[in-house]
Amino acid sequence: MPRDLLHDVQILLAEAGFGPDSGLTTTRDGPAVVVFWHADHLIRPIITAHAGDPDVGIAAGIPGLRTALQTALTSVFQAADLLPLPDPGGLLRVTAGLGAGDAARREGANG
């Protein structure tokens, strides 16, 4: 029975601390899973807690947080032998990676 990539991605996200209230959502897109990020869940509490500090507004900018989140999640998925690539409509497009066992079989087949 083939693995369910969507389920695997959701489990990896939860294990990395990105559960249902994190602002991350996932959807199946052909052989890939697209991870979407809705910033409100992460940014609003920070801004509310530090509303009087103008530096928080600068530090909590969407582009910087998006890049940091994308980098962190890329590491999580790569550690699980999945292939995460930037997705223009979402945050990341995750596909099943070429695991070490698959790479060894492919190398042996090529001679």
mmCIF file of C-alpha atoms in Angstrom:
data_model
loop_
_atom_site.group_PDB
_atom_site.id
_atom_site.type_symbol
_atom_site.label_atom_id
_atom_site.label_comp_id
_atom_site.label_asym_id
_atom_site.label_seq_id
_atom_site.Cartn_x
_atom_site.Cartn_y
_atom_site.Cartn_z
ATOM 1 C CA MET A 1 0.000 0.000 0.000
ATOM 2 C CA PRO A 2 1.572 3.342 -1.034
ATOM 3 C CA ARG A 3 2.273 5.969 1.567
ATOM 4 C CA ASP A 4 -0.126 8.870 1.748
ATOM 5 C CA LEU A 5 2.104 11.901 1.203
ATOM 6 C CA LEU A 6 -0.528 14.344 2.494
ATOM 7 C CA HIS A 7 -0.810 12.424 5.758
ATOM 8 C CA ASP A 8 2.995 12.161 6.054
ATOM 9 C CA VAL A 9 3.385 15.928 5.555
ATOM 10 C CA GLN A 10 0.696 16.674 8.146
ATOM 11 C CA ILE A 11 2.395 14.376 10.674
ATOM 12 C CA LEU A 12 5.804 15.971 10.028
ATOM 13 C CA LEU A 13 4.329 19.442 10.497
ATOM 14 C CA ALA A 14 2.653 18.437 13.767
ATOM 15 C CA GLU A 15 5.847 16.801 15.063
ATOM 16 C CA ALA A 16 7.767 19.999 14.213
ATOM 17 C CA GLY A 17 5.298 22.033 16.289
ATOM 18 C CA PHE A 18 3.060 23.246 13.459
ATOM 19 C CA GLY A 19 -0.299 21.793 14.457
ATOM 20 C CA PRO A 20 -3.804 22.842 13.398
ATOM 21 C CA ASP A 21 -3.544 26.295 15.028
ATOM 22 C CA SER A 22 -0.213 27.203 13.407
ATOM 23 C CA GLY A 23 -1.637 28.886 10.322
ATOM 24 C CA LEU A 24 -0.245 26.195 8.022
ATOM 25 C CA THR A 25 -2.603 24.245 5.805
ATOM 26 C CA THR A 26 -1.942 21.459 3.332
ATOM 27 C CA THR A 27 -3.652 20.315 0.177
ATOM 28 C CA ARG A 28 -2.995 17.530 -2.303
ATOM 29 C CA ASP A 29 -2.014 18.688 -5.811
ATOM 30 C CA GLY A 30 -1.381 15.707 -8.066
ATOM 31 C CA PRO A 31 1.731 13.890 -6.828
ATOM 32 C CA ALA A 32 2.634 16.814 -4.558
ATOM 33 C CA VAL A 33 1.363 18.413 -1.381
ATOM 34 C CA VAL A 34 1.233 22.199 -1.256
ATOM 35 C CA VAL A 35 1.804 23.821 2.125
ATOM 36 C CA PHE A 36 0.076 27.187 2.547
ATOM 37 C CA TRP A 37 0.792 29.744 5.249
ATOM 38 C CA HIS A 38 -1.778 32.125 6.678
ATOM 39 C CA ALA A 39 0.251 34.644 8.668
ATOM 40 C CA ASP A 40 -2.499 35.904 10.967
ATOM 41 C CA HIS A 41 -2.135 32.957 13.363
ATOM 42 C CA LEU A 42 1.534 33.711 13.929
ATOM 43 C CA ILE A 43 1.751 37.483 13.606
ATOM 44 C CA ARG A 44 -1.327 38.875 15.353
ATOM 45 C CA PRO A 45 -0.400 37.550 18.837
ATOM 46 C CA ILE A 46 3.113 39.019 18.514
ATOM 47 C CA ILE A 47 1.858 42.414 17.403
ATOM 48 C CA THR A 48 -0.881 42.478 20.052
ATOM 49 C CA ALA A 49 1.544 41.568 22.837
ATOM 50 C CA HIS A 50 4.028 44.260 21.819
ATOM 51 C CA ALA A 51 1.770 46.904 20.280
ATOM 52 C CA GLY A 52 3.665 49.781 21.900
ATOM 53 C CA ASP A 53 7.043 48.773 20.435
ATOM 54 C CA PRO A 54 7.569 50.175 16.907
ATOM 55 C CA ASP A 55 10.467 47.780 16.293
ATOM 56 C CA VAL A 56 8.081 44.830 16.525
ATOM 57 C CA GLY A 57 6.180 46.076 13.491
ATOM 58 C CA ILE A 58 9.410 46.097 11.501
ATOM 59 C CA ALA A 59 10.666 42.761 12.827
ATOM 60 C CA ALA A 60 7.323 41.032 12.259
ATOM 61 C CA GLY A 61 7.206 41.860 8.562
ATOM 62 C CA ILE A 62 5.639 39.191 6.385
ATOM 63 C CA PRO A 63 8.578 38.708 3.948
ATOM 64 C CA GLY A 64 11.100 37.976 6.704
ATOM 65 C CA LEU A 65 8.799 35.608 8.574
ATOM 66 C CA ARG A 66 7.804 33.847 5.360
ATOM 67 C CA THR A 67 11.458 33.281 4.437
ATOM 68 C CA ALA A 68 12.344 32.041 7.923
ATOM 69 C CA LEU A 69 9.358 29.679 7.979
ATOM 70 C CA GLN A 70 10.121 28.405 4.483
ATOM 71 C CA THR A 71 13.737 27.712 5.479
ATOM 72 C CA ALA A 72 12.728 25.912 8.683
ATOM 73 C CA LEU A 73 10.127 23.747 6.941
ATOM 74 C CA THR A 74 12.533 22.944 4.107
ATOM 75 C CA SER A 75 14.891 21.439 6.699
ATOM 76 C CA VAL A 76 12.057 19.431 8.286
ATOM 77 C CA PHE A 77 10.976 17.933 4.955
ATOM 78 C CA GLN A 78 14.519 17.264 3.708
ATOM 79 C CA ALA A 79 15.323 15.402 6.938
ATOM 80 C CA ALA A 80 12.370 13.123 6.114
ATOM 81 C CA ASP A 81 13.694 12.455 2.558
ATOM 82 C CA LEU A 82 10.992 14.601 0.987
ATOM 83 C CA LEU A 83 11.655 17.222 -1.689
ATOM 84 C CA PRO A 84 10.331 20.697 -0.773
ATOM 85 C CA LEU A 85 10.404 23.415 -3.435
ATOM 86 C CA PRO A 86 9.094 26.992 -3.261
ATOM 87 C CA ASP A 87 5.524 27.262 -4.535
ATOM 88 C CA PRO A 88 4.350 30.555 -6.069
ATOM 89 C CA GLY A 89 0.767 30.064 -4.880
ATOM 90 C CA GLY A 90 1.624 28.623 -1.490
ATOM 91 C CA LEU A 91 4.690 28.353 0.685
ATOM 92 C CA LEU A 92 6.194 25.008 -0.373
ATOM 93 C CA ARG A 93 5.387 22.196 -2.820
ATOM 94 C CA VAL A 94 6.461 18.893 -1.284
ATOM 95 C CA THR A 95 6.992 15.734 -3.302
ATOM 96 C CA ALA A 96 8.290 12.299 -2.412
ATOM 97 C CA GLY A 97 12.064 12.493 -2.505
ATOM 98 C CA LEU A 98 14.511 9.983 -3.868
ATOM 99 C CA GLY A 99 15.465 8.105 -0.718
ATOM 100 C CA ALA A 100 18.881 6.544 -0.204
ATOM 101 C CA GLY A 101 17.570 3.065 -1.014
ATOM 102 C CA ASP A 102 16.009 4.270 -4.252
ATOM 103 C CA ALA A 103 19.224 6.080 -5.223
ATOM 104 C CA ALA A 104 21.304 2.924 -4.629
ATOM 105 C CA ARG A 105 18.922 0.816 -6.753
ATOM 106 C CA ARG A 106 19.005 3.428 -9.520
ATOM 107 C CA GLU A 107 22.825 3.604 -9.440
ATOM 108 C CA GLY A 108 23.064 -0.201 -9.620
ATOM 109 C CA ALA A 109 20.647 -0.314 -12.556
ATOM 110 C CA ASN A 110 22.705 2.265 -14.452
ATOM 111 C CA GLY A 111 25.764 0.159 -14.128
#
